[in-house]
Coordinates of C-alpha atoms and ligand atoms in Angstrom, one line a residue:
Chain A
X13 CA -55.2 -39.8 38.6
X14 CA -52.9 -39.8 35.6
X15 CA -54.6 -39.7 32.2
X16 CA -52.0 -41.8 30.7
X17 CA -50.5 -44.6 32.7
X18 CA -46.9 -45.3 31.6
X19 CA -44.7 -48.1 32.7
X20 CA -42.8 -51.3 32.0
X21 CA -44.7 -54.5 31.6
X22 CA -44.4 -57.5 34.0
X23 CA -46.0 -60.5 32.2
X24 CA -47.5 -63.4 34.1
X25 CA -49.6 -66.5 33.2
X26 CA -53.1 -67.8 34.1
X27 CA -54.5 -68.3 37.6
X28 CA -52.2 -66.0 39.6
X29 CA -53.7 -66.6 43.0
X30 CA -53.5 -64.4 46.1
X31 CA -50.8 -66.6 47.6
X32 CA -48.6 -65.9 44.7
X33 CA -49.4 -62.2 44.9
X34 CA -48.6 -62.0 48.7
X35 CA -48.0 -65.3 50.5
X36 CA -50.0 -65.8 53.6
X37 CA -47.0 -65.7 56.0
X38 CA -46.6 -62.0 55.1
X39 CA -50.1 -60.9 56.1
X40 CA -48.9 -60.1 59.6
X41 CA -47.6 -56.6 58.9
X42 CA -49.5 -53.5 59.7
X43 CA -51.4 -52.0 56.8
X44 CA -51.2 -48.5 58.3
X45 CA -47.7 -48.1 59.6
X46 CA -45.7 -46.3 56.8
X47 CA -42.5 -48.3 57.5
X48 CA -44.2 -51.7 57.8
X49 CA -46.3 -51.1 54.7
X50 CA -43.1 -51.3 52.7
X51 CA -42.9 -55.0 53.5
X52 CA -46.0 -55.6 51.4
X53 CA -44.3 -54.1 48.4
X54 CA -41.1 -55.9 49.1
X55 CA -42.9 -59.3 49.0
X56 CA -45.3 -58.6 46.2
X57 CA -45.4 -61.5 43.7
X58 CA -42.8 -63.3 45.9
X59 CA -45.0 -66.4 45.6
X60 CA -44.8 -66.6 41.8
X61 CA -42.5 -69.6 40.7
X62 CA -39.3 -68.2 39.2
X63 CA -40.0 -69.9 35.8
X64 CA -43.3 -68.1 35.5
X65 CA -42.1 -64.7 36.8
X66 CA -41.7 -62.2 33.9
X67 CA -42.7 -64.1 30.8
X68 CA -41.8 -65.1 28.1
X69 CA -38.4 -66.1 29.6
X70 CA -39.3 -66.1 33.3
X71 CA -36.7 -65.7 36.0
X72 CA -37.2 -61.9 36.2
X73 CA -37.2 -60.4 39.7
X74 CA -40.2 -58.2 40.2
X75 CA -38.5 -56.6 43.2
X76 CA -34.8 -56.1 43.1
X77 CA -32.7 -56.6 46.3
X78 CA -34.1 -54.8 49.3
X79 CA -36.4 -52.5 47.3
X80 CA -40.1 -52.3 48.0
X81 CA -40.9 -50.6 44.7
X82 CA -40.7 -52.4 41.4
X83 CA -39.4 -51.1 38.1
X84 CA -42.5 -52.7 36.5
X85 CA -45.8 -50.8 37.0
X86 CA -48.2 -52.5 34.6
X87 CA -48.9 -56.2 35.1
X88 CA -50.1 -58.3 32.1
X89 CA -51.9 -61.4 33.3
X90 CA -53.9 -64.2 31.8
X91 CA -57.2 -65.6 32.9
X92 CA -58.6 -65.8 36.5
X93 CA -56.2 -63.2 38.0
X94 CA -56.4 -62.9 41.8
X95 CA -58.1 -66.2 42.6
X96 CA -57.9 -67.8 46.0
X97 CA -58.6 -66.1 49.3
X98 CA -60.5 -62.8 49.7
X99 CA -57.6 -61.0 51.3
X100 CA -57.6 -57.3 50.6
X101 CA -53.8 -57.4 51.2
X102 CA -53.3 -58.6 47.6
X103 CA -54.1 -55.5 45.6
X104 CA -52.7 -53.4 48.5
X105 CA -49.3 -55.1 48.1
X106 CA -49.2 -54.5 44.4
X107 CA -50.1 -50.8 45.0
X108 CA -47.3 -50.4 47.5
X109 CA -44.9 -52.0 44.9
X110 CA -45.9 -49.3 42.5
X111 CA -48.3 -51.2 40.2
X112 CA -50.8 -48.8 38.7
X113 CA -52.7 -51.2 36.4
X114 CA -53.3 -54.8 35.7
X115 CA -54.4 -56.0 32.3
X116 CA -55.9 -59.5 32.4
X117 CA -58.4 -61.6 30.5
X118 CA -60.5 -62.2 33.6
X119 CA -60.4 -61.7 37.4
X120 CA -61.6 -63.5 40.4
X121 CA -64.5 -61.4 41.6
X122 CA -63.4 -60.5 45.1
X123 CA -59.9 -59.5 43.9
X124 CA -61.5 -57.3 41.3
X125 CA -63.8 -55.7 43.8
X126 CA -61.1 -55.2 46.4
X127 CA -58.9 -53.5 43.8
X128 CA -61.5 -51.0 42.9
X129 CA -63.2 -50.4 46.3
X130 CA -60.0 -50.0 48.2
X131 CA -58.8 -47.7 45.3
X132 CA -55.6 -49.8 45.0
X133 CA -55.2 -50.1 41.2
X134 CA -56.9 -50.3 37.8
X135 CA -58.0 -53.8 36.9
X136 CA -58.4 -53.6 33.1
X137 CA -59.9 -56.5 31.1
X138 CA -58.6 -57.4 27.7
X139 CA -60.9 -59.1 25.2
X140 CA -58.0 -60.8 23.6
X141 CA -55.1 -62.7 25.2
X142 CA -52.2 -60.3 25.6
X143 CA -49.7 -62.2 27.8
X144 CA -48.3 -63.9 24.7
X145 CA -48.1 -60.6 22.7
X146 CA -46.4 -58.4 25.2
X147 CA -43.0 -59.2 26.7
X148 CA -41.7 -58.3 30.2
X149 CA -39.9 -55.0 30.0
X150 CA -41.9 -53.6 27.1
X151 CA -42.7 -50.0 27.5
X152 CA -46.5 -49.6 27.7
X153 CA -49.0 -46.7 27.8
X154 CA -52.6 -46.9 28.7
X155 CA -54.8 -44.0 27.7
X156 CA -57.5 -44.0 30.4
X157 CA -60.0 -41.9 28.4
X158 CA -60.0 -44.2 25.3
X159 CA -59.0 -47.5 26.9
X160 CA -56.2 -48.0 24.5
X161 CA -53.1 -49.9 25.5
X162 CA -50.1 -48.9 23.4
X163 CA -47.0 -51.0 23.3
X164 CA -44.4 -48.3 22.7
X165 CA -41.6 -50.9 22.2
X166 CA -43.3 -52.6 19.3
X167 CA -45.7 -49.9 18.1
X168 CA -48.8 -52.2 18.5
X169 CA -52.1 -51.0 20.0
X170 CA -54.9 -52.9 21.7
X171 CA -58.4 -52.0 22.8
X172 CA -59.1 -52.7 26.5
X173 CA -62.6 -53.1 27.9
X174 CA -64.0 -49.8 29.3
X175 CA -64.0 -49.6 33.1
X176 CA -67.4 -48.1 33.0
X177 CA -69.1 -47.1 36.3
X178 CA -66.1 -48.1 38.4
X179 CA -63.6 -45.6 36.9
X180 CA -64.9 -42.7 39.0
X181 CA -64.4 -44.8 42.1
X182 CA -60.8 -45.3 41.4
X183 CA -60.4 -41.6 40.4
X184 CA -61.9 -40.5 43.6
X185 CA -59.6 -42.7 45.7
X186 CA -61.9 -45.4 47.1
X187 CA -65.5 -46.3 47.3
X188 CA -66.2 -44.1 50.3
X189 CA -64.4 -41.1 48.9
X190 CA -66.3 -41.6 45.6
X191 CA -69.6 -41.7 47.4
X192 CA -68.8 -38.5 49.3
X193 CA -67.8 -36.7 46.1
X194 CA -70.8 -37.8 44.2
X195 CA -73.2 -36.8 47.0
X196 CA -74.3 -40.3 47.7
X197 CA -72.9 -39.8 51.1
X198 CA -72.9 -36.7 53.2
Chain B
X22 CA -84.2 -57.1 24.8
X23 CA -83.8 -60.8 25.8
X24 CA -82.2 -61.3 29.2
X25 CA -81.4 -64.1 31.6
X26 CA -83.1 -64.2 35.0
X27 CA -79.9 -62.8 36.7
X28 CA -79.8 -59.9 34.2
X29 CA -83.5 -59.1 34.7
X30 CA -83.2 -58.9 38.5
X31 CA -80.0 -56.8 38.3
X32 CA -81.6 -54.5 35.7
X33 CA -84.5 -53.9 38.1
X34 CA -82.2 -53.3 41.1
X35 CA -80.2 -50.8 39.1
X36 CA -83.2 -49.0 37.7
X37 CA -82.4 -49.9 34.1
X38 CA -84.5 -51.5 31.4
X39 CA -81.6 -53.6 30.1
X40 CA -78.2 -54.6 31.4
X41 CA -75.5 -56.5 29.6
X42 CA -72.8 -58.8 30.9
X43 CA -69.6 -56.9 31.7
X44 CA -71.4 -53.7 32.6
X45 CA -70.8 -52.3 36.1
X46 CA -74.0 -51.0 37.7
X47 CA -75.1 -49.6 41.0
X48 CA -77.6 -51.7 42.8
X49 CA -80.2 -51.1 45.5
X50 CA -79.7 -53.8 48.1
X51 CA -82.8 -55.4 49.6
X52 CA -81.0 -57.3 52.4
X53 CA -77.6 -57.3 54.0
X54 CA -76.6 -60.3 56.0
X55 CA -73.6 -60.7 58.2
X56 CA -72.4 -63.1 60.9
X57 CA -70.0 -63.4 63.8
X58 CA -66.8 -63.8 61.8
X59 CA -67.2 -60.8 59.3
X60 CA -69.7 -58.7 61.2
X61 CA -67.3 -57.2 63.7
X62 CA -64.7 -56.0 61.1
X63 CA -67.5 -54.7 58.9
X64 CA -68.9 -52.7 61.8
X65 CA -65.3 -51.5 62.4
X66 CA -64.9 -50.1 58.9
X67 CA -68.4 -48.6 59.0
X68 CA -67.6 -46.7 62.2
X69 CA -64.3 -45.5 60.8
X70 CA -65.8 -44.2 57.6
X71 CA -69.1 -42.8 58.9
X72 CA -67.8 -41.5 62.2
X73 CA -69.8 -40.9 65.4
X74 CA -73.0 -40.2 63.4
X75 CA -72.9 -43.5 61.6
X76 CA -76.4 -44.6 60.6
X77 CA -77.6 -48.0 59.3
X78 CA -79.2 -47.3 56.0
X79 CA -82.3 -49.3 56.8
X80 CA -82.5 -51.3 60.0
X81 CA -85.2 -53.7 58.7
X82 CA -82.9 -54.8 55.9
X83 CA -79.9 -55.7 58.1
X84 CA -79.9 -59.3 59.3
X85 CA -77.3 -60.7 61.7
X86 CA -76.9 -64.4 62.6
X87 CA -74.1 -65.5 64.9
X88 CA -73.4 -69.0 63.6
X89 CA -69.8 -69.8 62.9
X90 CA -67.9 -70.0 66.2
X91 CA -70.6 -70.4 68.7
X92 CA -70.3 -73.3 71.1
X93 CA -66.6 -72.7 72.0
X94 CA -64.6 -71.4 74.9
X95 CA -62.3 -69.5 72.4
X96 CA -62.0 -65.9 73.8
X97 CA -61.7 -64.2 70.4
X98 CA -64.7 -66.0 69.0
X99 CA -66.8 -65.1 72.1
X100 CA -65.6 -61.5 71.8
X101 CA -66.9 -61.4 68.3
X102 CA -70.4 -62.4 69.4
X103 CA -70.2 -59.8 72.2
X104 CA -69.4 -57.1 69.6
X105 CA -72.5 -58.1 67.6
X106 CA -74.7 -58.2 70.7
X107 CA -73.6 -54.7 71.7
X108 CA -74.0 -53.3 68.2
X109 CA -77.5 -54.8 67.9
X110 CA -78.4 -53.2 71.2
X111 CA -76.8 -49.8 70.6
X112 CA -78.4 -49.5 67.1
X113 CA -81.6 -51.4 67.9
X114 CA -81.2 -54.0 65.2
X115 CA -84.4 -56.1 65.4
X116 CA -83.2 -58.9 63.0
X117 CA -80.4 -60.0 65.4
X118 CA -80.7 -63.7 66.3
X119 CA -78.6 -63.9 69.5
X120 CA -77.1 -67.2 70.6
X121 CA -78.2 -68.4 74.0
X122 CA -81.7 -67.0 73.5
X123 CA -84.8 -68.5 71.9
X124 CA -84.1 -66.4 68.9
X125 CA -81.0 -68.3 68.0
X126 CA -81.3 -69.9 64.5
X127 CA -78.0 -71.4 63.4
X128 CA -76.3 -71.3 60.0
X129 CA -77.1 -68.0 58.3
X130 CA -77.9 -69.2 54.8
X131 CA -80.6 -71.6 56.0
X132 CA -81.9 -69.2 58.6
X133 CA -82.4 -66.6 55.9
X134 CA -84.7 -69.0 54.0
X135 CA -86.5 -70.1 57.1
X136 CA -87.1 -66.6 58.5
X137 CA -88.6 -65.3 55.2
X138 CA -85.7 -63.1 54.1
X139 CA -85.4 -64.9 50.7
X140 CA -87.8 -63.2 48.4
X141 CA -88.0 -64.0 44.6
X142 CA -86.7 -61.1 42.5
X143 CA -84.8 -59.3 45.2
X144 CA -81.1 -58.6 45.8
X145 CA -79.3 -59.9 48.9
X146 CA -75.6 -59.4 49.8
X147 CA -73.8 -61.2 52.6
X148 CA -70.3 -61.2 54.1
X149 CA -70.0 -64.9 53.4
X150 CA -69.0 -66.6 50.2
X151 CA -71.9 -69.1 50.4
X152 CA -74.5 -66.2 50.3
X153 CA -75.1 -67.5 46.8
X154 CA -77.3 -70.2 48.5
X155 CA -80.3 -67.8 48.5
X156 CA -80.3 -67.8 44.7
X157 CA -82.5 -71.0 45.0
X158 CA -85.4 -68.6 45.5
X159 CA -85.2 -66.9 42.1
X160 CA -83.3 -64.0 43.5
X161 CA -79.8 -62.5 43.2
X162 CA -77.5 -63.2 46.1
X163 CA -73.7 -63.0 46.5
X164 CA -70.9 -62.6 48.9
X165 CA -68.7 -59.5 49.5
X166 CA -65.7 -58.4 51.6
X167 CA -65.9 -56.3 54.7
X168 CA -65.3 -53.0 53.0
X169 CA -68.2 -53.6 50.6
X170 CA -70.4 -54.7 53.4
X171 CA -69.5 -51.6 55.4
X172 CA -70.4 -49.5 52.4
X173 CA -73.8 -51.2 52.1
X174 CA -74.4 -50.8 55.8
X175 CA -74.1 -47.1 55.4
X176 CA -75.7 -46.5 52.0
X177 CA -77.8 -49.5 51.0
X178 CA -76.0 -49.4 47.6
X179 CA -73.2 -51.3 46.0
X180 CA -71.8 -51.7 42.5
X181 CA -71.7 -55.0 40.8
X182 CA -70.5 -56.3 37.4
X183 CA -73.3 -58.0 35.4
X184 CA -72.2 -61.6 35.1
X185 CA -72.4 -63.8 32.0
X186 CA -74.5 -66.8 32.7
X187 CA -73.8 -70.5 32.4
X188 CA -76.9 -72.7 32.1
X189 CA -77.1 -76.3 33.4
X190 CA -80.2 -78.1 32.4
X191 CA -80.8 -81.4 34.3
X192 CA -83.3 -83.4 32.3
X193 CA -85.1 -86.5 33.3
X194 CA -85.9 -87.9 36.7
X195 CA -83.5 -88.0 39.6
X196 CA -83.2 -91.6 40.8
X197 CA -83.8 -92.4 44.5
X198 CA -80.1 -93.0 45.0
X199 CA -79.1 -89.5 44.0
X200 CA -79.5 -86.1 45.6
X201 CA -78.8 -82.5 44.6
X202 CA -75.3 -83.0 45.9
X203 CA -74.5 -85.5 43.2
X204 CA -75.7 -83.0 40.6
X205 CA -73.5 -80.2 41.8
X206 CA -70.4 -82.3 42.3
X207 CA -70.9 -83.4 38.7
X208 CA -71.1 -79.7 37.6
X209 CA -67.9 -78.9 39.5
X210 CA -66.1 -81.9 38.0
X211 CA -67.1 -80.6 34.5
X212 CA -66.2 -76.9 34.9
X213 CA -63.7 -77.0 37.7
X214 CA -63.2 -74.5 40.5
X215 CA -62.6 -71.6 38.1
X216 CA -65.1 -72.6 35.4
X217 CA -67.7 -70.2 36.7
X218 CA -65.5 -67.2 37.6
X219 CA -67.5 -64.0 37.7
X220 CA -70.5 -65.8 36.1
X221 CA -74.0 -66.7 37.2
X222 CA -74.7 -70.4 37.3
X223 CA -78.4 -71.0 36.3
X224 CA -80.0 -74.3 37.0
X225 CA -82.9 -75.5 35.0
X226 CA -84.7 -78.6 33.8
X227 CA -87.3 -81.1 35.1
X228 CA -84.9 -82.8 37.6
X229 CA -84.2 -79.4 39.2
X230 CA -87.8 -78.3 39.5
X231 CA -88.7 -81.7 41.0
X232 CA -86.5 -80.8 43.9
X233 CA -87.6 -79.4 47.3
X234 CA -86.3 -75.9 48.3
X235 CA -83.8 -77.7 50.6
X236 CA -82.4 -79.6 47.7
X237 CA -82.4 -76.6 45.4
X238 CA -80.3 -74.7 48.0
X239 CA -77.7 -77.5 47.8
X240 CA -77.2 -76.6 44.1
X241 CA -76.9 -72.8 44.5
X242 CA -74.8 -73.1 47.7
X243 CA -71.9 -74.6 45.8
X244 CA -71.9 -72.2 42.9
X245 CA -69.1 -70.4 44.6
X246 CA -67.0 -73.6 44.5
X247 CA -66.8 -72.9 40.7
X248 CA -65.8 -69.3 41.4
X249 CA -69.3 -68.1 40.4
X250 CA -70.8 -64.8 41.5
X251 CA -74.3 -66.3 42.1
X252 CA -76.3 -69.5 41.5
X253 CA -79.9 -69.1 40.6
X254 CA -83.1 -71.2 40.0
X255 CA -86.2 -69.5 38.8
X256 CA -89.1 -69.4 41.3
X257 CA -92.0 -71.7 40.7
X258 CA -95.0 -73.0 42.7
X259 CA -92.7 -74.9 45.1
X260 CA -90.8 -71.6 45.8
X261 CA -94.0 -69.6 46.2
X262 CA -95.5 -72.1 48.7
X263 CA -92.3 -72.0 50.8
X264 CA -92.1 -68.2 50.8
X265 CA -95.8 -67.6 51.5
X266 CA -95.6 -69.8 54.6
X267 CA -92.9 -67.5 56.0
X268 CA -93.6 -64.0 55.0
X269 CA -96.3 -61.8 53.6
X270 CA -93.9 -59.6 51.7
X271 CA -94.7 -59.3 48.0
X272 CA -92.4 -60.8 45.4
X273 CA -91.8 -60.7 41.7
X274 CA -91.0 -63.8 39.7
X275 CA -88.5 -63.6 36.8
X276 CA -87.6 -66.1 34.2
X277 CA -84.9 -66.2 31.6
X278 CA -86.0 -65.4 28.0
X279 CA -85.9 -68.4 25.7
X280 CA -83.4 -66.5 23.5
X281 CA -81.3 -65.1 26.3
X282 CA -77.6 -65.5 25.6
X283 CA -75.3 -67.7 27.7
X284 CA -71.6 -68.1 27.9
X285 CA -72.3 -71.8 27.6
X286 CA -75.0 -74.3 28.1
X287 CA -74.8 -77.8 29.5
X288 CA -77.6 -80.5 29.2
X289 CA -77.2 -83.4 31.6
X290 CA -79.5 -86.4 31.9
X291 CA -80.0 -86.7 35.6
X292 CA -81.3 -90.3 35.4
X293 CA -77.9 -91.5 34.0
X294 CA -75.7 -90.0 36.8
X295 CA -74.1 -92.0 39.5
X296 CA -73.5 -91.4 43.2
X297 CA -70.6 -89.0 43.3
X298 CA -67.8 -87.8 45.5
X299 CA -65.2 -85.0 45.4
X300 CA -62.0 -86.6 46.5
X301 CA -59.4 -84.7 48.6
X302 CA -58.5 -81.9 48.4
X303 CA -60.8 -79.9 46.0
X304 CA -64.5 -79.9 45.4
X305 CA -63.9 -80.3 41.6
X306 CA -61.9 -83.6 42.1
X307 CA -64.9 -85.6 40.9
X308 CA -65.2 -89.3 40.9
X309 CA -68.0 -91.9 41.1
X310 CA -68.5 -93.7 44.4
X311 CA -68.1 -96.9 42.4
X312 CA -64.4 -95.9 41.7
X313 CA -63.5 -95.1 45.3
X314 CA -65.7 -97.6 47.2
X315 CA -63.8 -99.5 49.9
X316 CA -61.7 -96.5 50.9
X317 CA -61.2 -96.7 54.7
X318 CA -62.8 -93.9 56.8
X319 CA -62.3 -92.6 60.3
X320 CA -65.3 -90.3 60.6
X321 CA -68.5 -89.3 58.9
X322 CA -70.2 -85.9 59.1
X323 CA -73.7 -84.7 58.1
X324 CA -74.1 -81.0 58.5
X325 CA -73.5 -77.4 57.3
X326 CA -75.6 -75.1 55.1
X327 CA -75.3 -77.4 52.2
X328 CA -75.7 -80.8 53.9
X329 CA -77.5 -80.2 57.2
X330 CA -81.0 -79.4 56.0
X331 CA -84.1 -81.5 56.8
X332 CA -84.0 -83.2 53.4
X333 CA -80.4 -84.2 54.0
X334 CA -81.4 -85.9 57.3
X335 CA -84.4 -87.6 55.8
X336 CA -82.1 -89.1 53.1
X337 CA -79.6 -90.2 55.8
X338 CA -82.3 -91.6 58.0
X339 CA -83.7 -93.7 55.2
X340 CA -80.4 -95.5 55.1
X341 CA -79.6 -95.6 58.8
X342 CA -83.0 -96.9 59.9
X343 CA -82.3 -100.1 61.8
X344 CA -78.6 -99.9 61.2
X345 CA -75.5 -99.2 63.3
X346 CA -72.6 -97.0 62.3
X347 CA -69.1 -98.3 62.4
X348 CA -67.3 -95.0 62.7
X349 CA -68.0 -91.8 64.7
X350 CA -70.8 -90.1 62.9
X351 CA -71.8 -86.5 63.5
X352 CA -75.3 -85.1 62.9
X353 CA -75.2 -81.3 62.9
X354 CA -78.6 -79.7 62.0
X355 CA -77.9 -76.5 60.1
X356 CA -80.6 -74.6 62.1
X357 CA -82.6 -74.9 65.3
X358 CA -85.7 -75.4 63.2
X359 CA -84.1 -78.4 61.5
X360 CA -83.1 -79.7 64.9
X361 CA -86.6 -79.5 66.1
X362 CA -87.9 -81.3 63.0
X363 CA -85.6 -84.2 63.7
X364 CA -87.8 -84.8 66.7
X365 CA -91.0 -84.5 64.6
X366 CA -90.4 -86.1 61.2
X367 CA -90.8 -89.9 61.2
X368 CA -89.9 -92.8 59.0
X369 CA -91.8 -96.0 59.7
X370 CA -93.2 -94.4 62.9
X371 CA -89.7 -93.6 64.3
X372 CA -88.4 -90.0 64.6
X373 CA -85.3 -89.1 62.7
X374 CA -83.6 -88.3 66.0
X375 CA -84.4 -91.7 67.3
X376 CA -83.1 -93.4 64.1
X377 CA -79.8 -91.5 64.4
X378 CA -79.5 -92.2 68.1
X379 CA -80.3 -95.9 67.6
X380 CA -77.7 -96.1 64.9
X381 CA -75.1 -94.6 67.3
X382 CA -74.7 -91.2 65.8
X383 CA -73.7 -88.1 67.9
X384 CA -76.2 -85.2 67.4
X385 CA -74.7 -81.8 67.9
X386 CA -76.2 -78.3 68.4
X387 CA -77.0 -76.2 65.3
X388 CA -74.1 -74.1 64.0
X389 CA -71.4 -74.2 61.3
X390 CA -69.4 -76.5 63.6
X391 CA -66.6 -78.5 61.9
X392 CA -67.6 -77.5 58.4
X393 CA -64.8 -74.9 58.6
X394 CA -62.7 -76.5 61.3
X395 CA -63.1 -73.8 63.8
X396 CA -61.6 -73.5 67.3
X397 CA -59.9 -76.7 68.7
X398 CA -63.0 -77.6 70.9
X399 CA -65.4 -77.7 67.9
X400 CA -67.6 -80.8 67.6
X401 CA -66.5 -83.1 64.8
X402 CA -63.3 -81.2 64.0
X403 CA -60.8 -83.1 61.8
X404 CA -57.6 -84.3 63.6
X405 CA -54.3 -85.5 62.0
X406 CA -54.5 -88.6 60.0
X407 CA -58.2 -88.8 59.5
X408 CA -60.1 -89.7 56.4
X409 CA -63.6 -88.2 56.6
X410 CA -66.7 -88.4 54.4
X411 CA -68.8 -85.3 54.7
X412 CA -71.9 -83.6 53.3
X413 CA -70.2 -80.2 53.5
X414 CA -69.1 -78.1 50.6
X415 CA -65.3 -77.6 50.7
X416 CA -62.5 -80.1 51.2
X417 CA -59.4 -77.9 50.7
X418 CA -56.5 -78.9 52.9
X419 CA -57.3 -78.1 56.5
X420 CA -60.8 -76.9 55.9
X421 CA -62.4 -79.2 58.5
X422 CA -59.5 -78.7 61.0
X423 CA -56.2 -80.6 60.5
X424 CA -54.2 -80.0 57.4
X425 CA -53.2 -83.6 57.7
X426 CA -56.7 -85.0 57.2
X427 CA -58.4 -86.0 54.0
X428 CA -62.1 -85.2 53.3
X429 CA -64.4 -86.7 50.7
X430 CA -67.5 -84.7 49.9
X431 CA -70.6 -86.7 49.1
X432 CA -74.4 -86.8 49.3
X433 CA -76.1 -87.6 52.7
X434 CA -77.1 -91.0 51.2
X435 CA -73.5 -91.9 50.4
X436 CA -72.3 -90.6 53.7
X437 CA -74.8 -92.6 55.7
X438 CA -74.1 -95.8 53.8
X439 CA -70.4 -95.3 54.3
X440 CA -70.9 -94.7 58.0
X441 CA -72.5 -98.1 58.3
X442 CA -69.6 -99.9 56.7
X443 CA -66.7 -97.7 57.8
X444 CA -65.6 -97.5 54.2
X445 CA -66.9 -95.5 51.2
X446 CA -70.0 -97.3 50.2
X447 CA -72.5 -97.0 47.3
X448 CA -75.9 -96.0 48.8
X449 CA -77.6 -98.4 46.3
X450 CA -76.3 -101.2 48.6
X451 CA -78.8 -100.1 51.2
X452 CA -81.7 -98.9 49.1
Ligands
SF4_504 S1 -71.9 -74.2 57.3 FE1 -69.9 -74.1 56.5 S2 -70.1 -73.3 54.4 FE2 -72.0 -72.9 55.5 S3 -71.8 -70.8 56.3 FE3 -71.1 -72.2 57.9 S4 -68.9 -72.4 57.6 FE4 -69.7 -71.5 55.7

């Protein structure tokens, strides 16, 4: 895993539910077929109302045209990110779209778990509200070792909450790979 | 060193002296529970990851209850039970309660309590969001996805983030016209469906400790409706008596320290509350029965893990004794043991079963039934255009079947009173 996660910010509001992340009608695609998987990336965040997509202005396309990978790879959310159903497709779709990390004030528990245990992305928590301080398109850097988020565009820095025991799971790949590496599993 | 009850149990299960909210820790799991909907995919992931030599970490700690889609002709549903049956046979899982046999129990969360799997101080995970029900026994219990369950199945371990706690103290005496359902609907109205996200909901106060175990489970059951990780009530003499009748396993009682820290604390005078409903289409859409009385209904439903326990039927029978229902009314005992007790418990010398039959109710076999809609041939399933009053725990669009139906959640007293009049009715009119 990269030691510094670099990317452009895509900023969203509170209560981004799993239907906004990947609408239920798109859950039909295979999660193993390399071609079909791209659909998940293509439809990632397609349920977010246009006015809320890419704050502060909104109206920003997360995915351009027929792409399945976004130009934005760090998502800045508000409170209760990933609420709604327990679908594992949600963090998966964001991973396919190239999202490496989310920074939010809080997460719905099952989304958080699925993100980590499936090894899809890094769900960082911020102790302070950031979706009104960072703008969509800002260039960001997250230093994983120190949990510091740097806004390269503005020069500001923020401390994120440490990932603690779950970082090694994400570094290993997923919960099963982690357990094998750490000798928990043969 | 002060900690809440949830923190103390998780500290013990992670082998630490102290844990703090926000920390991620690895836990030793005491019991893993699964059922017919999530059991098969969990077994699938477990086999994929652990291969031919896949081993269950501890067979005694795995408990499987088919309960969701049971009395149906739906082929996929029946195939799921078949997968569980073969798995139990192949791996010699003793704690498998197969449908169609004398061992069949009914709804998992109630069966866990009845069969002595709920032990104060322990840690229980289940592939069902209402696994938080077991927290009524002073233990930690919560739901997980299939990947996590597969991991537990192979290792007996799982990581969890230590939750912050919210404390709800219900003071005073609960009046005869209220039940635990009125209390939890009030909580949900206050904090909404995300007010407990990633938190523990701790229930305390005289009005809570006056409740039977059945009623306490109604409180913890609906913690997930606030997005909470777990609901919890410290064990007391009532808990100990219940547990000792069902198992001789040892247990440990934990209590929150007086100076433990909470995200927030609520103090509610139980004696001042009113009969409550959650209006369509969300469990936090709180109102008093007084404000919605007279709403026309097409059906009433008393059942599920939250509203189909013996205490729920005793409440309903008190109101239905000597009365007739005006609308189709379904009685769905959560477990086979509850069903049997309907035949044994009496009010004024008449069994509960007789009271319901005389009132014109339909009594169904124990299972989840229409609580989550289910296959088209499920008893009590909601159809288009219906307005239902139900003792269940969720009223999201389509939850009980048709997306074009509306569901009010209420206590068994309110549901029974409403069944008699065919419109939403205050139970005080019959008490
Ligand atoms: S009775 Fe309803 S809430 Fe309870 S386990 Fe069954 S489906 Fe879930």
